[in-house]
Structure formats: C-alpha cells, structure tokens
Short mmCIF file of C-alpha atoms in Angstrom, two decimals:
data_model
loop_
_atom_site.label_atom_id
_atom_site.label_comp_id
_atom_site.label_asym_id
_atom_site.label_seq_id
_atom_site.Cartn_x
_atom_site.Cartn_y
_atom_site.Cartn_z
CA UNK A 1140 0.00 0.00 0.00
CA UNK A 1141 1.41 3.39 -1.00
CA UNK A 1142 2.26 5.87 1.77
CA UNK A 1143 -0.50 8.42 2.24
CA UNK A 1144 0.37 11.98 1.32
CA UNK A 1145 -0.06 14.80 3.81
CA UNK A 1146 -3.23 16.11 2.21
CA UNK A 1147 -4.77 12.64 2.28
CA UNK A 1148 -3.86 12.06 5.92
CA UNK A 1149 -5.49 15.37 6.86
CA UNK A 1150 -8.57 14.42 4.87
CA UNK A 1151 -8.73 11.03 6.61
CA UNK A 1152 -8.47 12.53 10.09
CA UNK A 1153 -11.13 15.16 9.39
CA UNK A 1154 -13.35 12.56 7.76
CA UNK A 1155 -13.16 10.31 10.83
CA UNK A 1156 -14.36 13.20 12.99
CA UNK A 1157 -17.19 14.06 10.56
CA UNK A 1158 -18.31 10.42 10.35
CA UNK A 1159 -18.41 10.28 14.13
CA UNK A 1160 -21.17 12.90 14.25
CA UNK A 1161 -18.52 15.63 14.44
CA UNK A 1162 -17.40 14.75 17.91
CA UNK A 1163 -14.72 12.26 18.93
CA UNK A 1164 -12.33 11.69 21.82
CA UNK A 1165 -8.57 11.93 21.09
CA UNK A 1166 -7.79 8.23 21.77
CA UNK A 1167 -10.31 6.70 19.32
CA UNK A 1168 -9.29 9.32 16.76
CA UNK A 1169 -5.63 8.28 17.12
CA UNK A 1170 -6.59 4.62 16.75
CA UNK A 1171 -8.79 5.14 13.70
CA UNK A 1172 -6.32 7.44 11.96
CA UNK A 1173 -3.81 4.60 11.46
CA UNK A 1174 -0.87 6.78 12.40
CA UNK A 1175 1.89 6.40 14.98
CA UNK A 1176 1.31 8.42 18.12
CA UNK A 1177 4.10 10.83 17.20
CA UNK A 1178 2.86 11.47 13.66
CA UNK A 1179 -0.71 11.79 14.89
CA UNK A 1180 0.30 14.53 17.35
CA UNK A 1181 2.21 16.40 14.65
CA UNK A 1182 -0.85 16.33 12.41
CA UNK A 1183 -3.21 17.15 15.23
CA UNK A 1184 -1.20 20.23 16.24
CA UNK A 1185 -1.21 21.37 12.63
CA UNK A 1186 -4.98 20.91 12.38
CA UNK A 1187 -5.43 22.99 15.54
CA UNK A 1188 -3.08 25.70 14.25
CA UNK A 1189 -4.83 25.85 10.90
CA UNK A 1190 -8.20 26.04 12.64
CA UNK A 1191 -9.59 22.85 11.07
CA UNK A 1192 -10.47 21.33 14.45
CA UNK A 1193 -11.24 22.56 17.92
CA UNK A 1194 -11.07 20.92 21.35
CA UNK A 1195 -14.04 21.26 23.65
CA UNK A 1196 -14.58 20.03 27.18
CA UNK A 1197 -17.70 17.96 27.69
CA UNK A 1198 -19.03 16.15 30.76
CA UNK A 1199 -17.41 13.00 29.28
CA UNK A 1200 -14.03 14.70 28.88
CA UNK A 1201 -12.16 16.27 26.00
CA UNK A 1202 -13.78 16.08 22.57
CA UNK A 1203 -12.52 17.06 19.14
CA UNK A 1204 -14.87 18.71 16.68
CA UNK A 1205 -14.56 20.14 13.18
CA UNK A 1206 -14.69 23.87 12.56
CA UNK A 1207 -16.15 25.53 9.45
CA UNK A 1208 -12.65 25.47 7.94
CA UNK A 1209 -12.45 21.73 8.59
CA UNK A 1210 -15.75 21.17 6.81
CA UNK A 1211 -14.58 23.38 3.97
CA UNK A 1212 -11.42 21.30 3.56
CA UNK A 1213 -13.48 18.11 3.34
CA UNK A 1214 -15.82 19.72 0.83
CA UNK A 1215 -12.96 20.98 -1.34
CA UNK A 1216 -10.69 17.93 -1.05
CA UNK A 1217 -11.52 16.43 -4.45
CA UNK A 1218 -11.08 19.80 -6.14
CA UNK A 1219 -7.75 20.31 -4.35
CA UNK A 1220 -6.31 16.93 -5.37
CA UNK A 1221 -7.58 17.21 -8.93
CA UNK A 1222 -6.08 20.72 -9.22
CA UNK A 1223 -2.69 19.52 -7.98
CA UNK A 1224 -2.75 16.57 -10.37
CA UNK A 1225 -3.89 18.56 -13.41
CA UNK A 1226 -1.30 21.27 -12.94
CA UNK A 1227 1.44 18.74 -12.19
CA UNK A 1228 2.17 20.26 -8.79
CA UNK B 834 13.05 46.23 -21.23
CA UNK B 835 13.39 49.41 -23.23
CA UNK B 836 12.96 48.58 -26.89
CA UNK B 837 15.45 50.27 -29.21
CA UNK B 838 12.97 51.63 -31.61
CA UNK B 839 9.36 52.42 -31.20
CA UNK B 840 6.41 53.30 -33.19
CA UNK B 841 3.03 54.24 -31.85
CA UNK B 842 1.33 51.17 -33.24
CA UNK B 843 3.79 48.82 -31.57
CA UNK B 844 3.35 50.61 -28.23
CA UNK B 845 -0.40 50.06 -28.23
CA UNK B 846 0.04 46.39 -29.00
CA UNK B 847 2.56 46.17 -26.16
CA UNK B 848 0.11 47.83 -23.78
CA UNK B 849 -2.74 45.48 -24.64
CA UNK B 850 -0.43 42.47 -24.48
CA UNK B 851 0.93 43.47 -21.06
CA UNK B 852 -2.55 44.22 -19.72
CA UNK B 853 -3.95 40.81 -20.69
CA UNK B 854 -0.98 39.01 -19.14
CA UNK B 855 -1.10 41.13 -15.94
CA UNK B 856 -4.81 40.45 -15.51
CA UNK B 857 -4.35 36.73 -16.14
CA UNK B 858 -1.47 36.50 -13.66
CA UNK B 859 -3.15 38.36 -10.83
CA UNK B 860 -6.45 36.53 -11.34
CA UNK B 861 -4.61 33.18 -11.11
CA UNK B 862 -2.86 34.40 -7.95
CA UNK B 863 -6.07 35.58 -6.31
CA UNK B 864 -8.15 32.60 -7.39
CA UNK B 865 -5.71 30.07 -5.89
CA UNK B 866 -5.44 31.86 -2.53
CA UNK B 867 -8.09 29.77 -0.82
CA UNK B 868 -6.52 26.58 -2.15
CA UNK B 869 -3.20 27.53 -0.58
CA UNK B 870 -4.79 28.73 2.66
CA UNK B 871 -6.46 25.35 3.03
CA UNK B 872 -3.49 23.16 2.15
CA UNK B 873 -0.23 25.12 2.61
CA UNK B 874 0.94 22.83 -0.19
CA UNK B 875 4.41 23.74 -1.51
CA UNK B 876 3.54 23.03 -5.15
CA UNK B 877 0.59 25.43 -4.95
CA UNK B 878 2.78 28.06 -3.25
CA UNK B 879 5.39 27.88 -6.05
CA UNK B 880 2.66 27.92 -8.70
CA UNK B 881 1.09 31.06 -7.18
CA UNK B 882 4.47 32.76 -6.81
CA UNK B 883 5.16 32.10 -10.48
CA UNK B 884 2.18 34.20 -11.50
CA UNK B 885 2.76 36.81 -8.82
CA UNK B 886 6.27 37.43 -10.17
CA UNK B 887 5.14 37.29 -13.79
CA UNK B 888 2.42 39.79 -12.88
CA UNK B 889 4.99 42.13 -11.33
CA UNK B 890 7.27 41.76 -14.36
CA UNK B 891 4.55 42.61 -16.85
CA UNK B 892 3.22 45.39 -14.63
CA UNK B 893 6.61 47.14 -14.68
CA UNK B 894 6.78 46.53 -18.44
CA UNK B 895 3.30 48.08 -18.73
CA UNK B 896 4.35 51.17 -16.74
CA UNK B 897 7.43 51.59 -18.93
CA UNK B 898 5.32 51.51 -22.05
CA UNK B 899 2.88 53.97 -20.54
CA UNK B 900 5.79 56.33 -19.99
CA UNK B 901 6.74 55.98 -23.64
CA UNK B 902 3.19 56.38 -24.89
CA UNK B 903 2.47 59.40 -22.66
CA UNK B 904 5.09 61.52 -24.46
CA UNK B 905 6.18 62.96 -21.13
CA UNK B 906 9.70 64.31 -21.24
CA UNK B 907 11.90 61.26 -20.74
CA UNK B 908 14.80 63.32 -19.41
CA UNK B 909 13.06 63.49 -16.04
CA UNK B 910 12.64 59.71 -15.88
CA UNK B 911 16.25 59.21 -16.96
CA UNK B 912 17.44 61.61 -14.27
CA UNK B 913 15.73 59.62 -11.50
CA UNK B 914 17.04 56.33 -12.95
CA UNK B 915 13.54 55.01 -13.67
CA UNK B 916 14.68 52.85 -16.55
CA UNK B 917 17.46 51.21 -14.54
CA UNK B 918 15.12 50.59 -11.60
CA UNK B 919 12.45 49.16 -13.89
CA UNK B 920 14.94 46.90 -15.62
CA UNK B 921 16.30 45.70 -12.27
CA UNK B 922 12.80 44.80 -11.00
CA UNK B 923 11.87 43.11 -14.28
CA UNK B 924 15.09 41.12 -14.39
CA UNK B 925 14.73 39.91 -10.83
CA UNK B 926 11.00 39.15 -10.92
CA UNK B 927 11.07 37.40 -14.30
CA UNK B 928 13.98 35.19 -13.17
CA UNK B 929 12.08 34.29 -10.01
CA UNK B 930 8.89 33.62 -11.97
CA UNK B 931 10.70 31.18 -14.21
CA UNK B 932 12.44 29.49 -11.28
CA UNK B 933 9.16 29.15 -9.37
CA UNK B 934 7.46 27.64 -12.41
CA UNK B 935 10.15 24.94 -12.64
CA UNK B 936 9.95 24.46 -8.88
CA UNK B 937 6.19 24.02 -8.96
CA UNK B 938 6.65 21.01 -11.26
CA UNK B 939 9.90 19.53 -9.90
CA UNK B 940 9.93 20.59 -6.22
CA UNK B 941 9.69 17.00 -5.01
CA UNK B 942 12.63 16.01 -7.19
CA UNK B 943 14.79 19.04 -6.39
CA UNK B 944 14.85 17.96 -2.80
CA UNK B 945 18.45 18.40 -1.72
CA UNK B 946 20.19 21.02 0.42
CA UNK B 947 21.00 23.42 -2.40
CA UNK B 948 18.10 23.05 -4.78
CA UNK B 949 15.40 22.89 -2.10
CA UNK B 950 16.45 26.28 -0.75
CA UNK B 951 14.82 28.97 -2.85
CA UNK B 952 16.88 31.61 -0.98
CA UNK B 953 19.97 30.74 -3.04
CA UNK B 954 18.01 31.34 -6.21
CA UNK B 955 16.63 34.60 -4.85
CA UNK B 956 20.15 35.76 -4.15
CA UNK B 957 21.42 34.61 -7.56
CA UNK B 958 18.53 36.39 -9.33
CA UNK B 959 19.28 39.60 -7.39
CA UNK B 960 22.99 39.44 -8.18
CA UNK B 961 22.34 38.74 -11.87
CA UNK B 962 19.88 41.64 -12.13
CA UNK B 963 22.42 43.89 -10.43
CA UNK B 964 25.28 42.78 -12.70
CA UNK B 965 23.12 43.36 -15.80
CA UNK B 966 22.53 46.94 -14.68
CA UNK B 967 26.19 47.56 -13.82
CA UNK B 968 27.64 46.16 -17.04
CA UNK B 969 24.80 47.73 -19.03
CA UNK B 970 24.23 44.59 -21.07
CA UNK B 971 20.52 43.83 -20.64
CA UNK B 972 20.78 40.79 -22.89
CA UNK B 973 22.98 39.12 -20.24
CA UNK B 974 20.00 38.53 -17.96
CA UNK B 975 18.09 36.63 -20.64
CA UNK B 976 21.10 34.45 -21.45
CA UNK B 977 21.42 33.75 -17.74
CA UNK B 978 17.69 32.96 -17.51
CA UNK B 979 17.89 30.60 -20.48
CA UNK B 980 20.85 28.87 -18.83
CA UNK B 981 19.22 28.49 -15.41
CA UNK B 982 15.93 27.28 -16.91
CA UNK B 983 17.71 24.67 -19.00
CA UNK B 984 19.81 23.55 -16.04
CA UNK B 985 16.83 23.18 -13.69
CA UNK B 986 14.71 21.40 -16.29
CA UNK B 987 17.49 18.91 -17.04
CA UNK B 988 18.17 18.23 -13.34
CA UNK B 989 14.48 18.02 -12.46
CA UNK B 990 13.61 15.81 -15.38
CA UNK B 991 16.56 13.43 -14.89
CA UNK B 992 15.66 13.05 -11.19
CA UNK B 993 12.04 12.49 -12.17
CA UNK B 994 13.09 9.75 -14.62
CA UNK B 995 15.06 8.00 -11.86
CA UNK B 996 12.09 7.95 -9.52
CA UNK B 997 10.51 4.58 -8.78
CA UNK B 998 6.96 5.82 -8.45
CA UNK B 999 6.53 8.33 -11.23
CA UNK B 1000 3.45 10.47 -11.26
CA UNK B 1001 2.17 11.64 -14.62
CA UNK B 1002 3.74 14.85 -15.86
CA UNK B 1003 1.03 17.42 -16.31
CA UNK B 1004 -0.42 17.98 -19.77
CA UNK B 1005 0.16 21.64 -19.04
CA UNK B 1006 3.91 20.97 -19.05
CA UNK B 1007 4.01 21.95 -22.74
CA UNK B 1008 2.30 25.25 -21.95
CA UNK B 1009 4.89 25.89 -19.22
CA UNK B 1010 7.72 25.19 -21.68
CA UNK B 1011 6.04 27.51 -24.18
CA UNK B 1012 5.95 30.30 -21.57
CA UNK B 1013 9.71 29.90 -20.97
CA UNK B 1014 10.58 29.94 -24.65
CA UNK B 1015 8.28 32.86 -25.51
CA UNK B 1016 9.58 34.93 -22.63
CA UNK B 1017 13.17 34.52 -23.81
CA UNK B 1018 12.28 35.01 -27.51
CA UNK B 1019 10.12 38.10 -26.92
CA UNK B 1020 12.94 39.75 -24.98
CA UNK B 1021 15.64 38.83 -27.47
CA UNK B 1022 13.44 40.30 -30.24
CA UNK B 1023 13.60 43.64 -28.42
CA UNK B 1024 17.29 43.76 -29.26
CA UNK B 1025 16.88 42.96 -32.92
CA UNK B 1026 16.12 46.20 -34.69
CA UNK B 1027 15.10 44.66 -37.96
CA UNK B 1028 12.71 41.79 -37.62
CA UNK B 1029 9.37 41.20 -39.23
CA UNK B 1030 6.53 42.71 -37.11
CA UNK B 1031 4.58 39.53 -37.89
CA UNK B 1032 7.06 37.51 -35.81
CA UNK B 1033 6.53 39.85 -32.87
CA UNK B 1034 2.76 39.56 -33.20
CA UNK B 1035 2.92 35.76 -33.30
CA UNK B 1036 5.10 35.71 -30.17
CA UNK B 1037 2.68 38.05 -28.35
CA UNK B 1038 -0.36 36.08 -29.46
CA UNK B 1039 1.16 32.78 -28.33
CA UNK B 1040 2.19 34.30 -24.98
CA UNK B 1041 -1.32 35.60 -24.36
CA UNK B 1042 -2.73 32.23 -25.36
CA UNK B 1043 -0.44 30.39 -22.89
CA UNK B 1044 -1.45 32.59 -19.96
CA UNK B 1045 -5.13 32.53 -20.86
CA UNK B 1046 -5.11 28.71 -21.17
CA UNK B 1047 -3.75 28.46 -17.62
CA UNK B 1048 -6.19 31.09 -16.33
CA UNK B 1049 -9.20 29.32 -17.86
CA UNK B 1050 -8.02 25.98 -16.53
CA UNK B 1051 -7.65 27.48 -13.03
CA UNK B 1052 -11.15 28.96 -13.21
CA UNK B 1053 -12.63 25.71 -14.49
CA UNK B 1054 -10.95 23.61 -11.81
CA UNK B 1055 -11.73 25.96 -8.94
CA UNK B 1056 -15.25 26.76 -9.92
CA UNK B 1057 -16.66 25.80 -6.54
CA UNK B 1058 -20.31 25.07 -6.40
#
C-alpha cells in the first residue's frame, strides 16, 4: 500500500471526525487514523493551528470537533487533489 | 526592457499584451489563494508565486510603455534612474517567476540542500539583475535565464526519470515550456532592430494564449459550487 500523502492524511483525520457525528475523543481518533502516536500529534497540532479542528470540554471529557474550515477542507478535497494533479504540482 | 525603436502602433500592441498578461497572472494568484490557505501545499505556493512574479514583471513593463506612450519628457525619468530601476525589477521578478514555475513542477525532485532552498536562487537572481545593470548589457539577464531554466529542467527531469513511483507529468507541461521559450524570444526580439513585425505579433499572441489557457483551466478547476 502506497504511503499516504499529507493532504490525504489530513482528509482522513477530518473525515473520521465528521463520520463520528462531528465529535470524537482523542484516543479513538488516534486509533482510527492509522498513524503512529508521534505522527498523529504532529498532524493534530497542525490541524489545531490551521483552525480545522477545535477541542471542547464535555461532561465526558475532552472532545474534538470540526470547525467551518475543517468542513470546507473536506468539501474541497476532491477539487484540491484534482487541481494539484492537473497542474502537475 | 526598453525597446530600441518604437512606433506608436507597436506601443499600443505592447500595452494590450501586457494588460492581458497582468490580468491573467493576478487573477490566477487571487483565485488560488483559498486553495493555498487550506493546504499550505508547496507546489501550490510555487505555482502562485510564479504568477505573482510574472504579474509584477509585466506590470513594470506596462508602466514603462505607458511612460513611452504618454510623451512625457523622458529626461526626467532618466534623471531619476527610472529605466534602470524598472529593468532591475523586471530582471529579478522574471527570473524568479521562471524558477518558481520549474519548482512548482519539480519541487519534489529538487529535494536536496542546495536546490530545495529557494533563498539561493533569490540571491542569484538579485545578483544577476544587479550585474546586468552595472555592465549595461541587458541581454545578459536573458542568457542567464535561459541557462538556469535549461539547467533546472534537465536536473528536475533526470531526477524524475530516476524515480521509482513516477506520477504523470502534467499535460500543461508543454504550456509551461512555451511560456519559458516565448519569454526569452520576446525579450531577445527587443534587441533585434530589424525583424518582421509579424514575428513579434505571433510571439505576443502565443504568450497571451499560454497565460489565458492556464487562467481558464484554473477557473474551471476551482469553480466551486
């Protein structure tokens, strides 16, 4: 299986959150993302910095949810990848 | 570039040509902003920078032609060194535009200490632009550009050929190559006093076509619903 590119990994992480009714705890997200703990944290920090996800505190503990930017990324993902491919970037 | 000999007709063609290219470049730059904001993808960054620098180059070219067309006393502009400043900016920005265009295609291949650092190229482009002004041989910058383009294309392409998992080279690759060639040819033509105006028109028409093809493709691909 080919190594996933950065854009694809980001898509996968955001998609897991969306498919989980836009609310997931960090540990199941790490498990489902198929990444090492170290790589997951790197990606997760980047997603927070870019404003794709947000952490909220619930009565059950810390939850991760998508922001509008996160939804926008998911919505645009096919366009993004097709643009990069078509322009040979 | 300050053409050696002018006529009014040629100036108007130059103005229209520059305007179309400027508009195309800045529209491409603006239209791809969201794409870059979302991804921070290096290829997209280099692609956008290509058109930003081409836009700047053609904008300065446009201003120069406006000066010529306006019939304002050129002694004033000469006294403030406008032509030297304009040539310096055009030399630097066009070199960077060409380098960024090659980078946008081969950035994954050009992944070693020297080639992955765009700062070295920035510095080289600045030095070359400066030298061209000092030695007062404007043609030198275009020879240098032709050399650097050829070098980067050969290195990038040979590394790409060695790669195990080759992606498809974009169909737009030919348009990119056309942009390089036309840029060099159109500038060299400025130094040839006697050439058929038809050749100049063909070069301008092909240049406009190349930029408009890319612009339309960008609009078509990013036409979000």
